XYZ file of N, CA and C in Angstrom:
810
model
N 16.863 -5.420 -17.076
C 17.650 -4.665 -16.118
C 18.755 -3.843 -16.803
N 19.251 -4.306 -17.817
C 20.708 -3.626 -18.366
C 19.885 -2.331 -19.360
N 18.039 -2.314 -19.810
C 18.003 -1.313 -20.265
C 17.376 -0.243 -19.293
N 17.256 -0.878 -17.930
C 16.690 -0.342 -17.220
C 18.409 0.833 -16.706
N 19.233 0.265 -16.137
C 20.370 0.447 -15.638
C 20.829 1.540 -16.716
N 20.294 1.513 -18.002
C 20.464 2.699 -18.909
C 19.668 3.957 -18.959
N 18.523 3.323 -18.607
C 17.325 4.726 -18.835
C 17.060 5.210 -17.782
N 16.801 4.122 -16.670
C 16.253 4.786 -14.892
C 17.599 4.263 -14.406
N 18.668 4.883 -14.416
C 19.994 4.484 -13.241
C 19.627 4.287 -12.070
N 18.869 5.577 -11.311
C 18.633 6.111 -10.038
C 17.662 4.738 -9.376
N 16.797 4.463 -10.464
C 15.900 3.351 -10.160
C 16.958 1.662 -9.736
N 17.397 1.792 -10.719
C 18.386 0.538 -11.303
C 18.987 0.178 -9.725
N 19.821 1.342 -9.612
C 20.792 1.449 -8.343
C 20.083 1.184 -7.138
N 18.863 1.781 -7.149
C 17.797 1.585 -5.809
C 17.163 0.550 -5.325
N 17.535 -0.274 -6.494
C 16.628 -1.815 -6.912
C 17.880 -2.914 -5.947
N 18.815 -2.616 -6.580
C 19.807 -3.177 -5.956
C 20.614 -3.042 -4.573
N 20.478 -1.888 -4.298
C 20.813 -1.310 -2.865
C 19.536 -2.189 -1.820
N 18.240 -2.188 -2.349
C 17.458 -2.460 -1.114
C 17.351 -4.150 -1.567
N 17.920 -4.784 -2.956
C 18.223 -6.126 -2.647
C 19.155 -6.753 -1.959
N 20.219 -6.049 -1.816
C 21.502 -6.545 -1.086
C 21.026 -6.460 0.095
N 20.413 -5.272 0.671
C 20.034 -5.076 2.478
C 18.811 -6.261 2.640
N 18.058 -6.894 1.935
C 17.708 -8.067 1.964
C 18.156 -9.557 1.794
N 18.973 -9.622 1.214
C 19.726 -10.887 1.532
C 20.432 -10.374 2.527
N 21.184 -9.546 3.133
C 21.892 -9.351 4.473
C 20.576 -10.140 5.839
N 19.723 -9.408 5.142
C 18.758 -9.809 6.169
C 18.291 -11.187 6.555
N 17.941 -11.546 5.327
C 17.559 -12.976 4.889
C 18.905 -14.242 5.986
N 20.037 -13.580 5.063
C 21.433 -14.194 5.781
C 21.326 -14.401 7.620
N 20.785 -12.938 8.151
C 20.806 -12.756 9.765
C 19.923 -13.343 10.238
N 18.325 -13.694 9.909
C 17.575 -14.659 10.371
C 18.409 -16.069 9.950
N 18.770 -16.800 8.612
C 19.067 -17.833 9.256
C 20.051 -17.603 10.023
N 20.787 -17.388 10.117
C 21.837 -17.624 11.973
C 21.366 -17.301 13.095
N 20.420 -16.746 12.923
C 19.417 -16.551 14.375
C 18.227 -17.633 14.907
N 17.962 -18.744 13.430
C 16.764 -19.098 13.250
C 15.474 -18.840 13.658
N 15.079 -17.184 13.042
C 13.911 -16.512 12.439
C 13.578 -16.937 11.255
N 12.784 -18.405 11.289
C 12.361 -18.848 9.473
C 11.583 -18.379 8.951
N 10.134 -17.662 9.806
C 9.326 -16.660 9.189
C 9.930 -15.804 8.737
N 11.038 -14.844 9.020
C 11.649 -14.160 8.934
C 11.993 -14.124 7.357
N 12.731 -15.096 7.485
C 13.418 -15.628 6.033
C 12.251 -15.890 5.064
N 11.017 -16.282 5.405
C 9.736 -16.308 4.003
C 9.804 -15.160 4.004
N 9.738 -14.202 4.583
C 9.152 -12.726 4.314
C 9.986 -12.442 4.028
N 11.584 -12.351 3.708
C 12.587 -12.090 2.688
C 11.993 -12.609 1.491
N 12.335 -14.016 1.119
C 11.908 -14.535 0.480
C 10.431 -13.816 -0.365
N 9.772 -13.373 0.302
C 8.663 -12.837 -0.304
C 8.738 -11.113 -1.053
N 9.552 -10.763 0.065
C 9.915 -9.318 -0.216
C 10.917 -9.001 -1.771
N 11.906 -9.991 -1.413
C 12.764 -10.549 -3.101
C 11.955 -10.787 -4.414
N 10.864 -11.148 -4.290
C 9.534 -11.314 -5.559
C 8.824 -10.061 -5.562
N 8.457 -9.305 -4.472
C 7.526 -8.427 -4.464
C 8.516 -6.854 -5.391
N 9.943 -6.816 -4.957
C 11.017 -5.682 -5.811
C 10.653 -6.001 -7.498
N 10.637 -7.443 -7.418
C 10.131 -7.610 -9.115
C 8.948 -7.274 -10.053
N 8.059 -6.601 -8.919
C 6.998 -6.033 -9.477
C 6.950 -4.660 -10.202
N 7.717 -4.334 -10.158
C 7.420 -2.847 -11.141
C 7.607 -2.968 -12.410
N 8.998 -3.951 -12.033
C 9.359 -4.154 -13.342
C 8.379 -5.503 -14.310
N 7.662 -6.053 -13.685
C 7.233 -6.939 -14.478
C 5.752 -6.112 -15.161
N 5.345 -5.659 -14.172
C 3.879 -4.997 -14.863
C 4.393 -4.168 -16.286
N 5.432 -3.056 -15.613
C 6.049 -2.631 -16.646
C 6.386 -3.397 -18.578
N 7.104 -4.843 -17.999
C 6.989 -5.518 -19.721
C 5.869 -6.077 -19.673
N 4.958 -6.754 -18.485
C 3.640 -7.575 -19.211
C 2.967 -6.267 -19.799
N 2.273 -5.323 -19.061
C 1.295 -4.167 -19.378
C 1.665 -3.330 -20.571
N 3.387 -3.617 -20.851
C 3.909 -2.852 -21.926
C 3.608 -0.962 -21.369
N 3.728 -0.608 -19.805
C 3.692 0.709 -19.569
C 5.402 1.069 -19.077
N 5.000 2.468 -18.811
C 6.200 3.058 -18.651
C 5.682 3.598 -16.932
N 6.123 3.507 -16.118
C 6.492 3.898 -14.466
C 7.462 4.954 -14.475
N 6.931 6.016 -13.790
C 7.736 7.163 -13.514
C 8.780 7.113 -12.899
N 9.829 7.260 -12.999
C 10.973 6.789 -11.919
C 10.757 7.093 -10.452
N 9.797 8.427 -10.053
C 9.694 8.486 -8.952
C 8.627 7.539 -7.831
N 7.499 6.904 -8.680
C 6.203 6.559 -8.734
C 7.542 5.044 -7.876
N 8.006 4.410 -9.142
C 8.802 2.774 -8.970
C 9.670 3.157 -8.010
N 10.192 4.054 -7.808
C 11.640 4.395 -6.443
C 10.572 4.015 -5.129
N 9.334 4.571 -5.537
C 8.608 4.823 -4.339
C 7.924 3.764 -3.671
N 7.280 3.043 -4.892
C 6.838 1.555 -4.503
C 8.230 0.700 -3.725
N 9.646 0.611 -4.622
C 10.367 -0.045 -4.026
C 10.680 0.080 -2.466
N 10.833 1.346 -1.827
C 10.610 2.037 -0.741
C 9.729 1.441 -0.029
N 8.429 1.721 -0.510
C 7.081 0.894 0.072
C 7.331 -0.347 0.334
N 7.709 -0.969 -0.345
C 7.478 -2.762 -0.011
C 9.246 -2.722 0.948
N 9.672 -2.369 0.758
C 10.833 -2.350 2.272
C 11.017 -2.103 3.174
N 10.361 -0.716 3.092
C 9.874 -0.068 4.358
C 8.661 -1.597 5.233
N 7.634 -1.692 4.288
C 6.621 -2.184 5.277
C 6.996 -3.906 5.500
N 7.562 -4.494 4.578
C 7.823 -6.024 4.767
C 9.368 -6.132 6.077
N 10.552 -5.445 5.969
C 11.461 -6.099 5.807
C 11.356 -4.736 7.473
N 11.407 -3.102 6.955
C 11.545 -2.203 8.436
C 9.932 -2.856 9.506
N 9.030 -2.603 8.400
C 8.123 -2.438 9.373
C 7.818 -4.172 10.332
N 7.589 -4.874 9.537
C 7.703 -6.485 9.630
C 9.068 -7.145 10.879
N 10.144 -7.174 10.179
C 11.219 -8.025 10.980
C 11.777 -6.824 11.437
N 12.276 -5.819 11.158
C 12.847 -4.851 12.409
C 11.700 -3.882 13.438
N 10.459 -4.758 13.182
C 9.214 -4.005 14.533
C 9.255 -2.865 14.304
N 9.625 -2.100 13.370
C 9.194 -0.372 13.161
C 8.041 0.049 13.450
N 6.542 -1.114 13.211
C 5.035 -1.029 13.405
C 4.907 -1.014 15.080
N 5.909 -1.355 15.886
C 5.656 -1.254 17.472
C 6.826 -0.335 18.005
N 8.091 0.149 17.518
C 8.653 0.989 17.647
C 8.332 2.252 17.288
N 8.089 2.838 15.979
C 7.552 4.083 15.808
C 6.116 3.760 15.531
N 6.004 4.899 16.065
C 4.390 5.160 16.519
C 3.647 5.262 15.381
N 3.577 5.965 14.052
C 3.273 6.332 13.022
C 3.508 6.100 11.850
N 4.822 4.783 12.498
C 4.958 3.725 10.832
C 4.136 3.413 10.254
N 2.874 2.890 10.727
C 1.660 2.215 9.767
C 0.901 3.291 9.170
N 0.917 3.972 9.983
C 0.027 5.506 9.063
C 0.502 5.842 8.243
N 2.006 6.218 7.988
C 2.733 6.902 6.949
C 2.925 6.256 5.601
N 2.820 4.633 6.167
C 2.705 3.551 4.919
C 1.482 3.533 4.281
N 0.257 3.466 5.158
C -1.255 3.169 4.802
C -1.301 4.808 3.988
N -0.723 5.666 4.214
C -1.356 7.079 4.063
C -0.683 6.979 2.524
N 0.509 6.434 2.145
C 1.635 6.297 1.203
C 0.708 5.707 -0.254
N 0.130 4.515 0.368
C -0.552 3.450 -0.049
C -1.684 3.726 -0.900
N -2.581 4.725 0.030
C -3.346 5.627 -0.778
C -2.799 5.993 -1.793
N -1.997 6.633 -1.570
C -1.242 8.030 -2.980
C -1.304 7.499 -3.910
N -0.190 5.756 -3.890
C 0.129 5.464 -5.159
C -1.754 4.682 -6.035
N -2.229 4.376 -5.276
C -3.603 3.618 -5.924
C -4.012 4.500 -6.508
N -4.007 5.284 -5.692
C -5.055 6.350 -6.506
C -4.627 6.970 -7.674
N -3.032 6.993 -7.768
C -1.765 7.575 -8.876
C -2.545 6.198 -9.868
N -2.636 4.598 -9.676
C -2.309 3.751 -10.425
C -3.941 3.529 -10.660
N -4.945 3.904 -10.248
C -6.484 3.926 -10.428
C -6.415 4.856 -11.558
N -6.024 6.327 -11.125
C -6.048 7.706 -12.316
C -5.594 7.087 -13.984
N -4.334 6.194 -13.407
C -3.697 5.814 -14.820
C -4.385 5.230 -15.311
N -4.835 4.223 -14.886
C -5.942 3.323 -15.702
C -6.962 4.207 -16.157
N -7.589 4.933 -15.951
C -8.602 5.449 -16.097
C -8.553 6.276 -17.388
N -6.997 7.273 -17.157
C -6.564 7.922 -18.116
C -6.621 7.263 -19.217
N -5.830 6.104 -19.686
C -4.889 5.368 -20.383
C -6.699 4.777 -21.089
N -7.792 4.096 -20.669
C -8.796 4.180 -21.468
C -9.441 5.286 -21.640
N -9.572 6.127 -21.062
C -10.155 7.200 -21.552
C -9.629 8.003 -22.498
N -8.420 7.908 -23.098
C -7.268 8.286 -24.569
C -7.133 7.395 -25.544
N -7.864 5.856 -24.930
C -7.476 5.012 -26.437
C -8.661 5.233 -27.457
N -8.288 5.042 -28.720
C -8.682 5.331 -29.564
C -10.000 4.707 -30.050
N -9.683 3.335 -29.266
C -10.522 2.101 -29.566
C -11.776 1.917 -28.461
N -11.569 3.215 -27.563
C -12.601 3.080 -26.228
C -13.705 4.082 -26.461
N -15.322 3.515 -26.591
C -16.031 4.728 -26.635
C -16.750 5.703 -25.367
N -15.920 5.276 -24.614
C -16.306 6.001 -22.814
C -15.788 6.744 -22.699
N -15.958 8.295 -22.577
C -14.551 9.669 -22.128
C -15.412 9.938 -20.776
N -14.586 9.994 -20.302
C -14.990 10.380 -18.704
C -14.343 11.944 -18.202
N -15.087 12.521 -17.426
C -14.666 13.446 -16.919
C -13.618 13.545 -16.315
N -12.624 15.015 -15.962
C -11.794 14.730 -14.964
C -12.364 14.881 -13.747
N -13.462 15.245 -13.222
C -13.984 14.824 -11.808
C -14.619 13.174 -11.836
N -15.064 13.334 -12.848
C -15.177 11.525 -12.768
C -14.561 10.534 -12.385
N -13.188 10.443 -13.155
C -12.017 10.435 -13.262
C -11.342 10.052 -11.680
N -11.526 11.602 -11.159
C -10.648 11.542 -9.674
C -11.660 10.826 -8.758
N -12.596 11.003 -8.947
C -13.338 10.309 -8.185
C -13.597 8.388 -8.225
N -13.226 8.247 -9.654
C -13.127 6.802 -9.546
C -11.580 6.454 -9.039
N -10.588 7.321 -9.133
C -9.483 7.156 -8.580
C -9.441 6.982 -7.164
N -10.197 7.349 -6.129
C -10.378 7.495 -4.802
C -11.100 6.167 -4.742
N -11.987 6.151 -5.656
C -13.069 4.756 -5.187
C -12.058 3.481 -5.308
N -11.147 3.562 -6.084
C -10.639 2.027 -6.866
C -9.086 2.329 -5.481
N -8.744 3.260 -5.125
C -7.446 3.268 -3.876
C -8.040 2.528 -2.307
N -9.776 3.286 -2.291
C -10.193 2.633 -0.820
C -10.661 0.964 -1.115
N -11.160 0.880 -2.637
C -11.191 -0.630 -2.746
C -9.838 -1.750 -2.291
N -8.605 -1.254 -3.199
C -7.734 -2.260 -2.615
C -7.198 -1.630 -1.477
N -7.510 -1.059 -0.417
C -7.099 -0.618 1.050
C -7.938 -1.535 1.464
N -9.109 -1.588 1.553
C -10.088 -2.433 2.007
C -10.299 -4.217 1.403
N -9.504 -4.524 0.495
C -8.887 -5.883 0.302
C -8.073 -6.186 1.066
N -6.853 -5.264 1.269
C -6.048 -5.334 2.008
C -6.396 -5.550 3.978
N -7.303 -5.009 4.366
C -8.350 -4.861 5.432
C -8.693 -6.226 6.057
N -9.437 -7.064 4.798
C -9.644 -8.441 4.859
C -8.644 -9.314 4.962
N -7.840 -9.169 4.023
C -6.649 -9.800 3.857
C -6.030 -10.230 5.203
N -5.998 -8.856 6.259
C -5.352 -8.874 7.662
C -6.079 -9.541 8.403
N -7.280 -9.670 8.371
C -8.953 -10.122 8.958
C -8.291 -11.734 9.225
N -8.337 -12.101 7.917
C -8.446 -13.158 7.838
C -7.326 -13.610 8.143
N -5.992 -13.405 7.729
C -4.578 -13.569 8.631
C -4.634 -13.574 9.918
N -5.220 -12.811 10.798
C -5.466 -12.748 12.521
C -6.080 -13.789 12.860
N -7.050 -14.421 11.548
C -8.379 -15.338 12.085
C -7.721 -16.798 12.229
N -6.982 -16.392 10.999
C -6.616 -18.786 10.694
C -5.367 -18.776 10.595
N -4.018 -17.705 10.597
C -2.733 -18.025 11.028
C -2.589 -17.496 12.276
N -3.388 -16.958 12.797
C -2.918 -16.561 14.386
C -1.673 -15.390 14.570
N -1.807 -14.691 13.519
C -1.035 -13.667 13.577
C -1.705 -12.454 14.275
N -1.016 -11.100 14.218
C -1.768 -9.996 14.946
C -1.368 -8.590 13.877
N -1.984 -8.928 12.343
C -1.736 -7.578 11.192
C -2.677 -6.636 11.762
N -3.391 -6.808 12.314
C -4.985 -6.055 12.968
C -4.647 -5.067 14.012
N -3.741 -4.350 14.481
C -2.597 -4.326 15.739
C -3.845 -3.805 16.459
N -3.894 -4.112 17.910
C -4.387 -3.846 18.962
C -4.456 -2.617 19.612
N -5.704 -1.892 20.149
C -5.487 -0.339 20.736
C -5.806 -0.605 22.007
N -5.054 -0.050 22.925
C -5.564 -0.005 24.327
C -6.696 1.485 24.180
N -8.052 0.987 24.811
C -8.739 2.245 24.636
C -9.295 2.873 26.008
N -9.545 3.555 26.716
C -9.733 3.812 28.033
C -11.932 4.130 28.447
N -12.390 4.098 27.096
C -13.374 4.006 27.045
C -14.231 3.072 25.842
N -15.815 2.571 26.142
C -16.033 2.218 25.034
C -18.065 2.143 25.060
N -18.746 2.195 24.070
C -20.123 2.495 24.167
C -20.684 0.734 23.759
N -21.454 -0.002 24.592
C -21.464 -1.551 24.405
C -23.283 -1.180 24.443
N -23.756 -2.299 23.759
C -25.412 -2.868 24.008
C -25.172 -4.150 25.074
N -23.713 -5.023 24.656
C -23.714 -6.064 25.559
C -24.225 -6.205 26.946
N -23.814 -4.783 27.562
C -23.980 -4.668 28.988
C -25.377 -4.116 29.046
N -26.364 -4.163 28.165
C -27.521 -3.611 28.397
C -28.364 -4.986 29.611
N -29.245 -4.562 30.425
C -29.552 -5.671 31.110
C -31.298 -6.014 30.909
N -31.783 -4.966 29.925
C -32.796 -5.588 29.285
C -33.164 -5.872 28.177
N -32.052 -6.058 27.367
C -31.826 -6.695 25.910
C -32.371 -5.882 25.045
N -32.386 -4.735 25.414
C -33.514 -3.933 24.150
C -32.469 -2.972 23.408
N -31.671 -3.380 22.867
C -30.358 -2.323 22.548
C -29.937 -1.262 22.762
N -30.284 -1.143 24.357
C -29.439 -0.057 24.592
C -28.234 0.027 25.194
N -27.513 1.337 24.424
C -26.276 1.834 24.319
C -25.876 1.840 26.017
N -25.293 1.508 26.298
C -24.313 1.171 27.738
C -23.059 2.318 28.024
N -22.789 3.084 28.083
C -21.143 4.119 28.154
C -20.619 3.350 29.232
N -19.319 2.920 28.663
C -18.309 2.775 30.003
C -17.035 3.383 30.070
N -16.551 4.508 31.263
C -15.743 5.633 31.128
C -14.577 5.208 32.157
N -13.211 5.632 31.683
C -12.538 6.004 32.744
C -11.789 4.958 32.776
N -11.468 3.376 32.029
C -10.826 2.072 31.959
C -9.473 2.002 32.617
N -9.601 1.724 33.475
C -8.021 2.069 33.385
C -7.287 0.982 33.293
N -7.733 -0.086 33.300
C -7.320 -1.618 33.067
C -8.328 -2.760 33.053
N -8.062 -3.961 32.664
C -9.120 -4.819 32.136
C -8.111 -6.203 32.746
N -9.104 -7.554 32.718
C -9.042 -8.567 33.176
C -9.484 -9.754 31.929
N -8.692 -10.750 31.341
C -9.127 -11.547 30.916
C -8.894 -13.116 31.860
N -10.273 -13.615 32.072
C -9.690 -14.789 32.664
C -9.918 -15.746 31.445
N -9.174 -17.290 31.648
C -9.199 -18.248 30.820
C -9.623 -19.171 31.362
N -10.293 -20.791 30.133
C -10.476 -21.646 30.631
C -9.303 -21.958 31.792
N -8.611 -22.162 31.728
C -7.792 -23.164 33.384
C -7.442 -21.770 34.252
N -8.163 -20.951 34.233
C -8.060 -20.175 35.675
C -8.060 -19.057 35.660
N -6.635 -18.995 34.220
C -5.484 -17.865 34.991
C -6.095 -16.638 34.251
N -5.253 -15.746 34.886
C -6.495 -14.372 34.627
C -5.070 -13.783 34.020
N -5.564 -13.267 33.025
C -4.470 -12.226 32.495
C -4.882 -10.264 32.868
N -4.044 -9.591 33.401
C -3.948 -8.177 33.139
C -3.945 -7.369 32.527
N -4.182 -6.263 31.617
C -4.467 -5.632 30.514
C -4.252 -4.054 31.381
N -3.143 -3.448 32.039
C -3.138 -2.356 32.558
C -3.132 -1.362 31.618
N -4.132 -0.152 31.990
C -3.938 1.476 31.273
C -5.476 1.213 30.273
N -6.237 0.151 30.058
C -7.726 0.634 29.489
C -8.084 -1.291 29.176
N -8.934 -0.985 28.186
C -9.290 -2.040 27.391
C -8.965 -2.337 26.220
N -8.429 -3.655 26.079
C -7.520 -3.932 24.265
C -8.816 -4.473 23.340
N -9.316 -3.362 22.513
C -9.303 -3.480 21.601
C -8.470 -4.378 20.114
N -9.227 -5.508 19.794
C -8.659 -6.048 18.944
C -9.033 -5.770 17.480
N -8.615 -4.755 16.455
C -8.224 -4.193 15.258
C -9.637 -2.948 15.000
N -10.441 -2.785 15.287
C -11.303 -2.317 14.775
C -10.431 -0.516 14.657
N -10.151 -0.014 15.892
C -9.204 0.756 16.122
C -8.133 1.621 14.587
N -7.728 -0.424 14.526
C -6.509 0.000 13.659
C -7.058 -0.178 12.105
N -7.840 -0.355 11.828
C -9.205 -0.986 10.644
C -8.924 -0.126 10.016
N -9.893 1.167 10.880
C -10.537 2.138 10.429
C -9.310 3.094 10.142
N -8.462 3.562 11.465
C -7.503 4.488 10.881
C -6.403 4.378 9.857
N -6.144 3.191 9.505
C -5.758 2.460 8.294
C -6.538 3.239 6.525
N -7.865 2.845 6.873
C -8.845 3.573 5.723
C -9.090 5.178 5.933
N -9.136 5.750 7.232
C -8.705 7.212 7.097
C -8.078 7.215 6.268
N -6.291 7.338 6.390
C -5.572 7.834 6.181
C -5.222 7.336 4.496
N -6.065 6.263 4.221
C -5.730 5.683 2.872
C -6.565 6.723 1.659
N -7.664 6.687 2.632
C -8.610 8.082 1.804
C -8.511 9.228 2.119
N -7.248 9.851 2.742
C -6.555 11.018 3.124
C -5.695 11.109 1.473
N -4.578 10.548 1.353
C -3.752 9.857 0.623
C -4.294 10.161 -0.752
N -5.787 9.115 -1.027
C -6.489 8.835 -1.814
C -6.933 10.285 -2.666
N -7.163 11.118 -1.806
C -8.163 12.464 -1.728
C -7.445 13.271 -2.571
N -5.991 13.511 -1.721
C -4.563 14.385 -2.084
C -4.576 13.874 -3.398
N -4.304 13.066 -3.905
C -3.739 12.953 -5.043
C -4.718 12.873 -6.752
N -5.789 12.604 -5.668
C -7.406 12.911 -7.027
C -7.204 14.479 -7.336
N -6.519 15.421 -6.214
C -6.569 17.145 -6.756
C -5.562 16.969 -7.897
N -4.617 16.476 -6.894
C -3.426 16.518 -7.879
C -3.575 16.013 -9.638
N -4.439 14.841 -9.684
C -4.678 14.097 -11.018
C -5.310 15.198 -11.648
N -6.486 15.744 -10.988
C -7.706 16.552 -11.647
C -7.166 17.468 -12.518
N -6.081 18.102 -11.279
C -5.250 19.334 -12.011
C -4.564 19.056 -13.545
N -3.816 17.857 -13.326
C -2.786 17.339 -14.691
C -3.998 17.086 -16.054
N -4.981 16.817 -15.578
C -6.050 15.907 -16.758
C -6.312 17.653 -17.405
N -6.583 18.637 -16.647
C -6.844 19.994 -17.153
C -5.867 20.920 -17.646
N -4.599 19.855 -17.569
C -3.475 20.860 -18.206
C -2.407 20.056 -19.097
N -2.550 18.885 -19.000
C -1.646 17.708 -19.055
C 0.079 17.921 -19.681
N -0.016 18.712 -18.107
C 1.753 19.368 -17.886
C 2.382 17.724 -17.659
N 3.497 17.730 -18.755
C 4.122 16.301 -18.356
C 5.240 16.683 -16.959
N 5.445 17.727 -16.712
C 6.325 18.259 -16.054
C 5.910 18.721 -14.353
N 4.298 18.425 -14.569
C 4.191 18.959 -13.068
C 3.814 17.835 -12.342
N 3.527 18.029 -10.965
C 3.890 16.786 -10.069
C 3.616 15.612 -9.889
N 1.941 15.825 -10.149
C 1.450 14.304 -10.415
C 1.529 13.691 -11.481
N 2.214 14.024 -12.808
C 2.685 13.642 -14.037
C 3.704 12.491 -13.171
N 4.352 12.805 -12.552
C 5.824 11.708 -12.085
C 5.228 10.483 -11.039
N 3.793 10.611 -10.928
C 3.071 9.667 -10.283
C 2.411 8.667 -11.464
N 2.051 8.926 -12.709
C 1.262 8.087 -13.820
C 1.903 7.531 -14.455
N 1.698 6.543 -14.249
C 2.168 5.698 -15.117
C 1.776 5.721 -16.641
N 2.324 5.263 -17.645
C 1.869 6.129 -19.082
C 2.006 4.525 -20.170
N 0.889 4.529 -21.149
C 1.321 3.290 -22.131
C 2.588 3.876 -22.846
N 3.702 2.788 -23.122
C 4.763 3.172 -23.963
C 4.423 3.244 -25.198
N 5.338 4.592 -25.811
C 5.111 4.414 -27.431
C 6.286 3.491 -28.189
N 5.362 2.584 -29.138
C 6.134 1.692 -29.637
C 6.648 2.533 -31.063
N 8.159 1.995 -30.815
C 8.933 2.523 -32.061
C 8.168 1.938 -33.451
N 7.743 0.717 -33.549
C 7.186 0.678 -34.486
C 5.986 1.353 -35.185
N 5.321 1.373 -34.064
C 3.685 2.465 -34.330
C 4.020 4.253 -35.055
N 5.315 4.324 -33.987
C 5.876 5.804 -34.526
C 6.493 5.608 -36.058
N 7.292 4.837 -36.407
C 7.880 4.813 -37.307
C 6.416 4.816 -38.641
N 5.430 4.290 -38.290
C 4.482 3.585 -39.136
C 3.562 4.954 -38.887
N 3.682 5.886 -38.586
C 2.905 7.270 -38.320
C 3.602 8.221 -39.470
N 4.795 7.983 -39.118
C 5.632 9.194 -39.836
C 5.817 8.834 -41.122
N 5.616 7.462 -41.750
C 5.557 6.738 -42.798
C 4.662 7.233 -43.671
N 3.001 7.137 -43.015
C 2.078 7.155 -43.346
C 1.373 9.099 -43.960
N 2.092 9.891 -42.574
C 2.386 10.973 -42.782
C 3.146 11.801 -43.585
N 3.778 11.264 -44.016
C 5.114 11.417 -45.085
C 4.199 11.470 -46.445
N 3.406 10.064 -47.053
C 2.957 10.039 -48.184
C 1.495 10.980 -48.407
């Protein structure tokens, strides 16, 4: 941190600003007793430590804007979107995150890709359409981990990551009445009925609730929206490799070790 606080300030400072607004937080669930609340602090406090740890295990360097942005990310979606309901208050919180989400995979797919396709010791060179294109493939892969991940959270903690669409129409085989799969249209919903074992019938006014499929898919839109944008952007840098233009501040890069340099210019010298 103290060489971080030297080289990325802006980062340094950002790290700490959105840790303090988490223990504030952490602090306000317990006096409220929200204890989920408080794991997902708790969780969110480990998850800020990630840039920086890949950073010394992987021995890479993170763009300051790339790590500002992740930190952003995991606050925005754990701590706004999570315990202050931003995902049921604004309408387009989850899109803007899922769409976000894309960017950086596909930023952190490209790098990888880059980073062997320059070592010295690798005999695979890949294209830059190759390239962007495995960048898109490896962003909808962990979108679609992530997918399951929620699947299975809805299934055996009884949570609701899957969020629900009221839909006013829907195309079923269920309602077919001679089992031969045909497609059924049902138009015009304007409300739905669930009854339960002991009786009681619940209401569902304005269509039919849809449980996640809805939110599945537009989740992976927008991740391979995201995904898409930023394969141009890579394609472009791999054909010019401007350290200065935009998606440069998205790649993450292997650090050069002072020793390797010193042992270049050594070697170069004689």
């Amino acid at each position: 941190m103290r060489q971080k606080r030297q080289n990325e300030p802006m980062v340094f400072y950002l790290y700490f600003i959105l840790r303090a607004l988490v223990l504030i937080t952490l602090v306000r669930s317990a006096f409220i007793g929200h204890y989920e609340h408080m794991m997902l602090c708790v969780l969110t406090l480990v998850l800020l430590l990630v840039p920086s740890f890949l950073e010394h295990t992987l021995d890479i360097e993170l763009p300051d804007l790339l790590e500002s942005i992740i930190l952003l990310f995991i606050f925005a979606a754990e701590i706004l979107g999570e315990i202050d309901a931003f995902y049921i208050s604004i309408p387009f919180w989850d899109t803007i995150l899922h769409t976000t989400w894309g960017f950086m995979c596909a930023g952190i797919g490209f790098a990888l890709f880059d980073i062997l396709n320059r070592s010295e010791n690798s005999s695979i060179h890949l294209t830059p359409l190759y390239m962007a294109v495995s960048a898109v493939a490896f962003s909808m892969c962990i979108g679609a981990c992530w997918e399951i991940f929620e699947y299975f959270a809805d299934c055996f903690i009884g949570v609701d990551m899957q969020k629900d669409t009221l839909v006013q129409a829907i195309n079923t085989v269920w309602l077919d009445p001679t089992n031969s799969n045909v497609t059924i249209p049902v138009r015009d919903i304007v409300s739905s009925q669930i009854t339960l074992a002991s009786g009681e019938v619940i209401s569902i006014p304005g269509g039919y609730l849809d449980i996640g499929i809805h939110d599945t898919m537009a989740d992976l839109i927008v991740n391979l929206i995201g995904a898409l944008v930023f394969a141009v952007l890579g394609f472009a840098y791999v054909k010019t490799r401007d350290n200065n233009s935009f998606a440069a501040r998205f790649i993450p890069r292997v650090r050069k070790r002072v020793s390797e340099a010193v042992g270049k210019a050594g070697s170069s010298a004689e």
